[in-house]
Amino acid sequence: MGLRRSGKSSIQKVVFHKMSPNETLFLESTNKICREDVSNSSFVNFQIWDFPGQIDFFDPTFDYEMIFRGTGALIFVIDSQDDYMEALARLHLTVTSAYKVNPDINFEVFIHKVDGLSDDHKIETQRDIHQRANDDLTDAGLEKIHLSFYLTSIYDHSIFEAFSKVVQKLIPQLPTLENLLNIFISNSGIEKAFLFDVVSKIYIATDSTPVDMQTYELCCDMIDVVIDISCIYGLKGAGTPYDKESLAIIKLNNTTVLYLKQVTKFLALVCFVREESFERKGLIDYNFHCFRKAIQEVFEVRVKVLRSRKHLSQI
Ligand code: GDP
């Protein structure tokens, strides 16, 4: 959610539809509620609701209770290049209304369009928005509502990074995935590994070493290269550009190797390996085989649990 022109549609198009940021200049502003399912093409089994900013919570025709009851995360977008006082008032109203219906929602605030701000200005804007939003909650006696803040822009990878964090909070298996990644990299001499949703370039898990933005950007670029090459030269008949055989190795000129392999229909593992460790590729491939099996089992359990729940509710 967020005010008109804050950048909601642009974020959706850039993250989920590979639109280039410059093309968003020509997007029509959102003025009705739109719903989009991204579950058919992506691991992230969810719907996006794009809300126009000026929603009247007291309008009886708008059943926000129904929507918020099933919501995992509410992202509120604030245009940092504009005067944000009205946005803050809207944020407060939105968060408090949603919290009343569903106290389990994660509230995520994207301080957006920060590409136009200097580094000092970014920090200052984040501090100011953080302070004011939390003061408003305290004044209303709702300090228990937790808001998370992210500095974002569609002109760099910050929007993908922020979306990754938002999505990770919604994945119950995250600790298991992180654990598997830790075991995999430490037994294979790998520096860093990410598990990516290929379509959106959201990383749904990584090992516990720190994430640095450059490494993440390289991984995103690699996915783009692989999919583009595959689309141009690899499609036979009705094939898809990403399948069981998908695999790529890119050697950089700084003795690092980037290694990408398919894990499931939607997920890819992207690793950073030193050249000397990559000489033991047989070991990496064997460990990868075990890793892939484990990941598939993790998600099979989830499917079984979901099926049995459905079955129970039918009974
Ligand atoms: P909506 O009404 O909230 O859906 O807003 P739009 O997505 O239509 O975006 C409004 C304008 O903001 C468009 O001209 C976008 O190009 C621009 N915009 C969106 N995101 C960014 C960003 O990260 N940085 C900059 N500088 N402009 C952005």
mmCIF file of C-alpha atoms and ligand atoms in Angstrom:
data_model
loop_
_atom_site.group_PDB
_atom_site.id
_atom_site.type_symbol
_atom_site.label_atom_id
_atom_site.label_comp_id
_atom_site.label_asym_id
_atom_site.label_seq_id
_atom_site.Cartn_x
_atom_site.Cartn_y
_atom_site.Cartn_z
ATOM 1 C CA MET A 1 0.000 0.000 0.000
ATOM 2 C CA GLY A 2 1.037 3.619 -0.160
ATOM 3 C CA LEU A 3 0.035 6.975 -1.583
ATOM 4 C CA ARG A 4 -0.539 7.472 -5.271
ATOM 5 C CA ARG A 5 2.712 7.736 -7.284
ATOM 6 C CA SER A 6 4.773 6.362 -4.403
ATOM 7 C CA GLY A 7 6.038 3.585 -6.718
ATOM 8 C CA LYS A 8 3.929 0.498 -5.930
ATOM 9 C CA SER A 9 3.211 -0.563 -9.518
ATOM 10 C CA SER A 10 6.803 0.129 -10.547
ATOM 11 C CA ILE A 11 8.104 -2.145 -7.789
ATOM 12 C CA GLN A 12 5.759 -4.907 -8.820
ATOM 13 C CA LYS A 13 6.674 -4.622 -12.502
ATOM 14 C CA VAL A 14 10.421 -4.455 -11.897
ATOM 15 C CA VAL A 15 10.568 -7.312 -9.382
ATOM 16 C CA PHE A 16 8.062 -9.709 -10.916
ATOM 17 C CA HIS A 17 7.938 -8.796 -14.588
ATOM 18 C CA LYS A 18 11.526 -7.870 -15.439
ATOM 19 C CA MET A 19 10.442 -4.408 -16.540
ATOM 20 C CA SER A 20 13.410 -2.073 -16.825
ATOM 21 C CA PRO A 21 13.229 0.801 -14.292
ATOM 22 C CA ASN A 22 13.139 3.498 -16.993
ATOM 23 C CA GLU A 23 9.984 2.059 -18.516
ATOM 24 C CA THR A 24 8.085 2.632 -15.252
ATOM 25 C CA LEU A 25 8.034 6.344 -16.073
ATOM 26 C CA PHE A 26 5.141 5.570 -18.421
ATOM 27 C CA LEU A 27 3.057 3.462 -16.032
ATOM 28 C CA GLU A 28 -0.456 4.610 -15.376
ATOM 29 C CA SER A 29 -1.072 5.429 -11.741
ATOM 30 C CA THR A 30 -2.915 2.789 -9.722
ATOM 31 C CA ASN A 31 -6.473 3.800 -9.026
ATOM 32 C CA LYS A 32 -8.235 0.562 -8.342
ATOM 33 C CA ILE A 33 -7.396 -2.444 -6.206
ATOM 34 C CA CYS A 34 -5.612 -5.071 -8.330
ATOM 35 C CA ARG A 35 -4.786 -8.572 -7.336
ATOM 36 C CA GLU A 36 -2.122 -10.682 -8.970
ATOM 37 C CA ASP A 37 -1.166 -14.283 -8.331
ATOM 38 C CA VAL A 38 2.531 -14.982 -8.617
ATOM 39 C CA SER A 39 2.218 -18.576 -7.515
ATOM 40 C CA ASN A 40 2.221 -20.103 -11.012
ATOM 41 C CA SER A 41 5.619 -18.895 -12.060
ATOM 42 C CA SER A 42 7.463 -18.538 -8.798
ATOM 43 C CA PHE A 43 8.362 -20.434 -5.637
ATOM 44 C CA VAL A 44 6.841 -17.601 -3.698
ATOM 45 C CA ASN A 45 3.326 -18.837 -3.449
ATOM 46 C CA PHE A 46 1.532 -15.569 -2.897
ATOM 47 C CA GLN A 47 -0.725 -12.889 -4.194
ATOM 48 C CA ILE A 48 0.054 -9.239 -4.522
ATOM 49 C CA TRP A 49 -2.659 -6.721 -3.921
ATOM 50 C CA ASP A 50 -1.872 -3.341 -5.339
ATOM 51 C CA PHE A 51 -3.858 -0.741 -3.450
ATOM 52 C CA PRO A 52 -4.330 2.804 -4.559
ATOM 53 C CA GLY A 53 -3.179 5.092 -1.771
ATOM 54 C CA GLN A 54 -6.341 6.916 -0.925
ATOM 55 C CA ILE A 55 -8.435 4.085 0.415
ATOM 56 C CA ASP A 56 -11.219 5.037 2.710
ATOM 57 C CA PHE A 57 -11.216 2.551 5.561
ATOM 58 C CA PHE A 58 -14.663 3.701 6.532
ATOM 59 C CA ASP A 59 -16.111 2.933 3.120
ATOM 60 C CA PRO A 60 -18.474 0.014 3.776
ATOM 61 C CA THR A 61 -18.016 -1.370 0.256
ATOM 62 C CA PHE A 62 -14.334 -2.048 0.895
ATOM 63 C CA ASP A 63 -14.011 -5.234 2.879
ATOM 64 C CA TYR A 64 -10.531 -4.696 4.277
ATOM 65 C CA GLU A 65 -11.173 -7.136 7.108
ATOM 66 C CA MET A 66 -11.457 -9.993 4.646
ATOM 67 C CA ILE A 67 -8.186 -9.007 2.967
ATOM 68 C CA PHE A 68 -6.140 -8.401 6.106
ATOM 69 C CA ARG A 69 -7.263 -11.594 7.768
ATOM 70 C CA GLY A 70 -5.347 -13.637 5.194
ATOM 71 C CA THR A 71 -2.363 -11.284 4.873
ATOM 72 C CA GLY A 72 1.180 -12.343 5.843
ATOM 73 C CA ALA A 73 2.990 -9.081 5.192
ATOM 74 C CA LEU A 74 1.822 -5.572 4.490
ATOM 75 C CA ILE A 75 4.320 -3.447 2.586
ATOM 76 C CA PHE A 76 3.780 0.275 2.833
ATOM 77 C CA VAL A 77 5.678 2.361 0.262
ATOM 78 C CA ILE A 78 6.702 5.935 1.120
ATOM 79 C CA ASP A 79 8.148 8.255 -1.545
ATOM 80 C CA SER A 80 11.265 9.658 0.131
ATOM 81 C CA GLN A 81 11.668 12.364 -2.514
ATOM 82 C CA ASP A 82 8.342 13.903 -1.632
ATOM 83 C CA ASP A 83 6.943 15.483 1.510
ATOM 84 C CA TYR A 84 6.093 12.395 3.542
ATOM 85 C CA MET A 85 3.803 13.790 6.252
ATOM 86 C CA GLU A 86 0.610 12.664 4.544
ATOM 87 C CA ALA A 87 2.150 9.253 3.856
ATOM 88 C CA LEU A 88 2.988 8.886 7.556
ATOM 89 C CA ALA A 89 -0.584 9.684 8.563
ATOM 90 C CA ARG A 90 -1.802 7.067 6.057
ATOM 91 C CA LEU A 91 0.738 4.551 7.301
ATOM 92 C CA HIS A 92 -0.526 5.001 10.835
ATOM 93 C CA LEU A 93 -4.158 4.576 9.855
ATOM 94 C CA THR A 94 -3.391 1.550 7.699
ATOM 95 C CA VAL A 95 -1.234 -0.209 10.261
ATOM 96 C CA THR A 96 -3.610 0.326 13.151
ATOM 97 C CA SER A 97 -6.631 -0.786 11.103
ATOM 98 C CA ALA A 98 -4.840 -3.898 9.856
ATOM 99 C CA TYR A 99 -3.463 -4.763 13.288
ATOM 100 C CA LYS A 100 -6.960 -4.747 14.783
ATOM 101 C CA VAL A 101 -8.060 -7.349 12.258
ATOM 102 C CA ASN A 102 -4.879 -9.439 12.271
ATOM 103 C CA PRO A 103 -2.111 -8.837 14.837
ATOM 104 C CA ASP A 104 0.158 -11.392 13.123
ATOM 105 C CA ILE A 105 0.788 -9.303 10.001
ATOM 106 C CA ASN A 106 4.428 -8.258 9.421
ATOM 107 C CA PHE A 107 4.503 -4.520 8.789
ATOM 108 C CA GLU A 108 7.226 -3.555 6.312
ATOM 109 C CA VAL A 109 7.895 0.061 5.357
ATOM 110 C CA PHE A 110 9.796 0.750 2.121
ATOM 111 C CA ILE A 111 11.359 4.202 2.180
ATOM 112 C CA HIS A 112 11.419 4.339 -1.576
ATOM 113 C CA LYS A 113 13.100 6.267 -4.428
ATOM 114 C CA VAL A 114 16.236 6.821 -2.335
ATOM 115 C CA ASP A 115 18.292 6.921 -5.548
ATOM 116 C CA GLY A 116 17.596 10.661 -5.525
ATOM 117 C CA LEU A 117 19.061 11.216 -2.032
ATOM 118 C CA SER A 118 22.668 11.640 -0.882
ATOM 119 C CA ASP A 119 24.002 9.057 1.595
ATOM 120 C CA ASP A 120 23.652 11.454 4.546
ATOM 121 C CA HIS A 121 20.165 12.423 3.484
ATOM 122 C CA LYS A 122 19.159 8.739 3.234
ATOM 123 C CA ILE A 123 20.196 8.008 6.816
ATOM 124 C CA GLU A 124 18.548 11.181 8.085
ATOM 125 C CA THR A 125 15.283 10.433 6.236
ATOM 126 C CA GLN A 126 15.207 6.885 7.580
ATOM 127 C CA ARG A 127 15.843 8.113 11.131
ATOM 128 C CA ASP A 128 13.136 10.762 10.839
ATOM 129 C CA ILE A 129 10.499 8.422 9.359
ATOM 130 C CA HIS A 130 11.328 5.714 11.881
ATOM 131 C CA GLN A 131 11.025 8.149 14.786
ATOM 132 C CA ARG A 132 7.791 9.770 13.644
ATOM 133 C CA ALA A 133 6.041 6.500 12.764
ATOM 134 C CA ASN A 134 6.956 4.937 16.095
ATOM 135 C CA ASP A 135 6.014 8.108 18.027
ATOM 136 C CA ASP A 136 2.570 7.992 16.421
ATOM 137 C CA LEU A 137 2.172 4.380 17.534
ATOM 138 C CA THR A 138 3.329 5.164 21.057
ATOM 139 C CA ASP A 139 0.887 8.095 21.284
ATOM 140 C CA ALA A 140 -1.904 5.704 20.314
ATOM 141 C CA GLY A 141 -0.786 3.214 22.975
ATOM 142 C CA LEU A 142 0.204 0.719 20.278
ATOM 143 C CA GLU A 143 3.965 0.528 20.819
ATOM 144 C CA LYS A 144 3.755 -3.241 20.567
ATOM 145 C CA ILE A 145 3.280 -2.963 16.801
ATOM 146 C CA HIS A 146 6.645 -3.538 15.188
ATOM 147 C CA LEU A 147 7.532 -1.769 11.938
ATOM 148 C CA SER A 148 10.563 -2.767 9.835
ATOM 149 C CA PHE A 149 12.182 -0.178 7.564
ATOM 150 C CA TYR A 150 14.113 -0.599 4.290
ATOM 151 C CA LEU A 151 15.740 1.949 1.974
ATOM 152 C CA THR A 152 14.736 0.998 -1.560
ATOM 153 C CA SER A 153 15.022 2.024 -5.192
ATOM 154 C CA ILE A 154 14.095 0.286 -8.426
ATOM 155 C CA TYR A 155 17.289 1.645 -10.007
ATOM 156 C CA ASP A 156 19.540 -0.727 -8.085
ATOM 157 C CA HIS A 157 19.267 -4.078 -6.312
ATOM 158 C CA SER A 158 17.989 -2.641 -3.032
ATOM 159 C CA ILE A 159 14.392 -3.403 -3.978
ATOM 160 C CA PHE A 160 15.214 -7.095 -4.564
ATOM 161 C CA GLU A 161 17.164 -7.248 -1.322
ATOM 162 C CA ALA A 162 14.276 -5.704 0.647
ATOM 163 C CA PHE A 163 11.735 -8.027 -0.986
ATOM 164 C CA SER A 164 13.970 -10.987 -0.180
ATOM 165 C CA LYS A 165 13.961 -10.073 3.511
ATOM 166 C CA VAL A 166 10.193 -9.604 3.514
ATOM 167 C CA VAL A 167 9.619 -12.977 1.871
ATOM 168 C CA GLN A 168 12.135 -14.785 4.100
ATOM 169 C CA LYS A 169 10.166 -13.774 7.180
ATOM 170 C CA LEU A 170 7.182 -15.622 5.697
ATOM 171 C CA ILE A 171 8.991 -18.906 5.082
ATOM 172 C CA PRO A 172 8.542 -21.230 8.066
ATOM 173 C CA GLN A 173 11.315 -23.559 6.833
ATOM 174 C CA LEU A 174 13.904 -20.754 6.735
ATOM 175 C CA PRO A 175 16.084 -22.047 9.634
ATOM 176 C CA THR A 176 16.204 -25.506 8.009
ATOM 177 C CA LEU A 177 17.158 -24.037 4.647
ATOM 178 C CA GLU A 178 19.904 -21.915 6.238
ATOM 179 C CA ASN A 179 21.200 -24.904 8.095
ATOM 180 C CA LEU A 180 21.363 -26.989 4.920
ATOM 181 C CA LEU A 181 23.199 -24.186 3.130
ATOM 182 C CA ASN A 182 25.709 -23.903 5.998
ATOM 183 C CA ILE A 183 26.412 -27.624 5.906
ATOM 184 C CA PHE A 184 26.685 -27.606 2.141
ATOM 185 C CA ILE A 185 29.182 -24.742 1.882
ATOM 186 C CA SER A 186 31.381 -25.824 4.761
ATOM 187 C CA ASN A 187 31.764 -29.346 3.332
ATOM 188 C CA SER A 188 32.412 -28.145 -0.206
ATOM 189 C CA GLY A 189 34.884 -25.277 0.300
ATOM 190 C CA ILE A 190 32.371 -22.732 -1.009
ATOM 191 C CA GLU A 191 32.554 -19.072 0.042
ATOM 192 C CA LYS A 192 28.883 -18.097 -0.208
ATOM 193 C CA ALA A 193 25.652 -19.651 -1.464
ATOM 194 C CA PHE A 194 22.197 -18.276 -2.175
ATOM 195 C CA LEU A 195 18.966 -20.079 -2.890
ATOM 196 C CA PHE A 196 17.157 -17.977 -5.477
ATOM 197 C CA ASP A 197 13.633 -17.804 -6.787
ATOM 198 C CA VAL A 198 14.659 -17.539 -10.432
ATOM 199 C CA VAL A 199 11.725 -15.516 -11.762
ATOM 200 C CA SER A 200 11.817 -12.728 -9.196
ATOM 201 C CA LYS A 201 15.530 -12.910 -8.224
ATOM 202 C CA ILE A 202 14.417 -12.868 -4.616
ATOM 203 C CA TYR A 203 16.789 -14.952 -2.533
ATOM 204 C CA ILE A 204 14.782 -17.047 -0.155
ATOM 205 C CA ALA A 205 17.737 -18.178 1.947
ATOM 206 C CA THR A 206 21.499 -17.888 2.237
ATOM 207 C CA ASP A 207 24.151 -19.324 4.538
ATOM 208 C CA SER A 208 25.005 -17.439 7.717
ATOM 209 C CA THR A 209 28.045 -15.526 6.392
ATOM 210 C CA PRO A 210 27.212 -11.827 5.849
ATOM 211 C CA VAL A 211 25.555 -10.774 2.589
ATOM 212 C CA ASP A 212 27.401 -8.124 0.687
ATOM 213 C CA MET A 213 25.505 -6.189 -1.929
ATOM 214 C CA GLN A 214 28.066 -6.699 -4.708
ATOM 215 C CA THR A 215 27.961 -10.468 -4.331
ATOM 216 C CA TYR A 216 24.181 -10.409 -4.434
ATOM 217 C CA GLU A 217 24.188 -8.183 -7.530
ATOM 218 C CA LEU A 218 26.568 -10.558 -9.317
ATOM 219 C CA CYS A 219 24.216 -13.451 -8.588
ATOM 220 C CA CYS A 220 21.249 -11.503 -10.006
ATOM 221 C CA ASP A 221 23.266 -10.654 -13.114
ATOM 222 C CA MET A 222 24.208 -14.295 -13.520
ATOM 223 C CA ILE A 223 20.583 -15.391 -13.408
ATOM 224 C CA ASP A 224 19.745 -12.797 -16.073
ATOM 225 C CA VAL A 225 22.580 -14.023 -18.283
ATOM 226 C CA VAL A 226 21.577 -17.675 -17.936
ATOM 227 C CA ILE A 227 17.905 -17.063 -18.650
ATOM 228 C CA ASP A 228 18.624 -14.705 -21.552
ATOM 229 C CA ILE A 229 21.081 -17.087 -23.217
ATOM 230 C CA SER A 230 18.698 -19.955 -22.659
ATOM 231 C CA CYS A 231 15.780 -18.023 -24.172
ATOM 232 C CA ILE A 232 17.806 -17.020 -27.213
ATOM 233 C CA TYR A 233 19.675 -20.253 -27.960
ATOM 234 C CA GLY A 234 18.309 -22.979 -25.732
ATOM 235 C CA LEU A 235 14.592 -23.281 -26.361
ATOM 236 C CA LYS A 236 13.444 -26.294 -28.272
ATOM 237 C CA GLY A 237 9.772 -26.391 -29.161
ATOM 238 C CA ALA A 238 7.631 -25.727 -26.109
ATOM 239 C CA GLY A 239 10.535 -25.990 -23.625
ATOM 240 C CA THR A 240 11.109 -23.554 -20.791
ATOM 241 C CA PRO A 241 14.272 -21.509 -20.362
ATOM 242 C CA TYR A 242 14.822 -23.052 -16.940
ATOM 243 C CA ASP A 243 14.683 -26.782 -16.236
ATOM 244 C CA LYS A 244 16.417 -29.760 -14.601
ATOM 245 C CA GLU A 245 19.433 -29.413 -16.869
ATOM 246 C CA SER A 246 19.997 -25.734 -16.096
ATOM 247 C CA LEU A 247 23.545 -25.162 -14.973
ATOM 248 C CA ALA A 248 26.136 -22.460 -15.546
ATOM 249 C CA ILE A 249 29.727 -21.765 -14.595
ATOM 250 C CA ILE A 250 31.198 -18.284 -14.933
ATOM 251 C CA LYS A 251 34.877 -17.694 -14.124
ATOM 252 C CA LEU A 252 35.638 -14.158 -13.028
ATOM 253 C CA ASN A 253 39.074 -12.556 -13.467
ATOM 254 C CA ASN A 254 39.668 -12.431 -9.710
ATOM 255 C CA THR A 255 40.060 -16.204 -9.157
ATOM 256 C CA THR A 256 36.402 -16.576 -8.205
ATOM 257 C CA VAL A 257 33.976 -18.942 -9.907
ATOM 258 C CA LEU A 258 30.211 -18.421 -10.007
ATOM 259 C CA TYR A 259 28.293 -21.665 -10.105
ATOM 260 C CA LEU A 260 24.537 -21.927 -10.751
ATOM 261 C CA LYS A 261 22.477 -25.111 -10.660
ATOM 262 C CA GLN A 262 18.776 -25.941 -10.729
ATOM 263 C CA VAL A 263 17.368 -27.159 -7.384
ATOM 264 C CA THR A 264 13.624 -27.269 -7.989
ATOM 265 C CA LYS A 265 11.266 -26.047 -10.685
ATOM 266 C CA PHE A 266 11.538 -22.470 -9.391
ATOM 267 C CA LEU A 267 14.698 -22.435 -7.310
ATOM 268 C CA ALA A 268 18.372 -22.180 -8.211
ATOM 269 C CA LEU A 269 21.473 -22.402 -6.094
ATOM 270 C CA VAL A 270 24.088 -19.760 -6.903
ATOM 271 C CA CYS A 271 27.503 -20.159 -5.257
ATOM 272 C CA PHE A 272 30.785 -18.286 -5.032
ATOM 273 C CA VAL A 273 33.736 -20.641 -5.138
ATOM 274 C CA ARG A 274 37.491 -19.937 -5.148
ATOM 275 C CA GLU A 275 39.196 -21.321 -8.239
ATOM 276 C CA GLU A 276 41.342 -23.731 -6.192
ATOM 277 C CA SER A 277 38.268 -25.133 -4.404
ATOM 278 C CA PHE A 278 36.479 -25.484 -7.709
ATOM 279 C CA GLU A 279 39.129 -27.990 -8.769
ATOM 280 C CA ARG A 280 37.336 -30.431 -6.496
ATOM 281 C CA LYS A 281 34.177 -30.075 -8.545
ATOM 282 C CA GLY A 282 33.338 -33.752 -8.071
ATOM 283 C CA LEU A 283 32.987 -33.185 -4.350
ATOM 284 C CA ILE A 284 30.866 -30.066 -4.875
ATOM 285 C CA ASP A 285 28.599 -31.947 -7.274
ATOM 286 C CA TYR A 286 28.194 -34.866 -4.902
ATOM 287 C CA ASN A 287 27.361 -32.548 -2.002
ATOM 288 C CA PHE A 288 25.014 -30.617 -4.251
ATOM 289 C CA HIS A 289 23.192 -33.827 -5.074
ATOM 290 C CA CYS A 290 22.602 -34.461 -1.328
ATOM 291 C CA PHE A 291 21.639 -30.828 -0.795
ATOM 292 C CA ARG A 292 19.079 -30.885 -3.613
ATOM 293 C CA LYS A 293 17.535 -34.052 -2.240
ATOM 294 C CA ALA A 294 17.248 -32.523 1.227
ATOM 295 C CA ILE A 295 15.639 -29.335 -0.110
ATOM 296 C CA GLN A 296 13.117 -31.357 -2.091
ATOM 297 C CA GLU A 297 12.263 -33.324 1.034
ATOM 298 C CA VAL A 298 11.755 -30.138 3.048
ATOM 299 C CA PHE A 299 9.184 -28.925 0.557
ATOM 300 C CA GLU A 300 7.553 -32.313 0.102
ATOM 301 C CA VAL A 301 6.830 -32.346 3.830
ATOM 302 C CA ARG A 302 5.189 -28.964 3.428
ATOM 303 C CA VAL A 303 3.000 -30.174 0.578
ATOM 304 C CA LYS A 304 1.988 -33.249 2.580
ATOM 305 C CA VAL A 305 1.123 -31.152 5.626
ATOM 306 C CA LEU A 306 -0.931 -28.785 3.479
ATOM 307 C CA ARG A 307 -2.727 -31.700 1.821
ATOM 308 C CA SER A 308 -3.550 -33.348 5.121
ATOM 309 C CA ARG A 309 -4.825 -30.023 6.478
ATOM 310 C CA LYS A 310 -7.057 -29.650 3.447
ATOM 311 C CA HIS A 311 -8.230 -33.187 3.936
ATOM 312 C CA LEU A 312 -9.015 -32.520 7.583
ATOM 313 C CA SER A 313 -10.982 -29.403 6.791
ATOM 314 C CA GLN A 314 -12.958 -31.332 4.196
ATOM 315 C CA ILE A 315 -13.847 -33.919 6.831
HETATM 316 P P1 GDP B 1 1.908 3.975 -7.861
HETATM 317 O O1 GDP B 1 0.816 4.965 -8.143
HETATM 318 O O2 GDP B 1 2.234 3.915 -6.394
HETATM 319 O O3 GDP B 1 1.677 2.606 -8.427
HETATM 320 O O4 GDP B 1 3.247 4.581 -8.488
HETATM 321 P P2 GDP B 1 3.966 4.224 -9.867
HETATM 322 O O5 GDP B 1 4.553 2.872 -9.806
HETATM 323 O O6 GDP B 1 3.048 4.550 -10.993
HETATM 324 O O7 GDP B 1 5.233 5.211 -9.860
HETATM 325 C C1 GDP B 1 5.133 6.613 -9.914
HETATM 326 C C2 GDP B 1 6.420 7.220 -10.478
HETATM 327 O O8 GDP B 1 7.516 6.966 -9.618
HETATM 328 C C3 GDP B 1 6.808 6.635 -11.846
HETATM 329 O O9 GDP B 1 7.117 7.710 -12.689
HETATM 330 C C4 GDP B 1 8.057 5.825 -11.566
HETATM 331 O O10 GDP B 1 8.973 5.838 -12.651
HETATM 332 C C5 GDP B 1 8.644 6.528 -10.349
HETATM 333 N N1 GDP B 1 9.439 5.612 -9.494
HETATM 334 C C6 GDP B 1 9.060 4.406 -8.983
HETATM 335 N N2 GDP B 1 10.047 3.852 -8.264
HETATM 336 C C7 GDP B 1 11.097 4.731 -8.302
HETATM 337 C C8 GDP B 1 12.421 4.737 -7.727
HETATM 338 O O11 GDP B 1 12.882 3.823 -7.039
HETATM 339 N N3 GDP B 1 13.186 5.859 -7.967
HETATM 340 C C9 GDP B 1 12.751 6.893 -8.717
HETATM 341 N N4 GDP B 1 13.576 7.936 -8.881
HETATM 342 N N5 GDP B 1 11.514 6.925 -9.276
HETATM 343 C C10 GDP B 1 10.698 5.862 -9.079
#
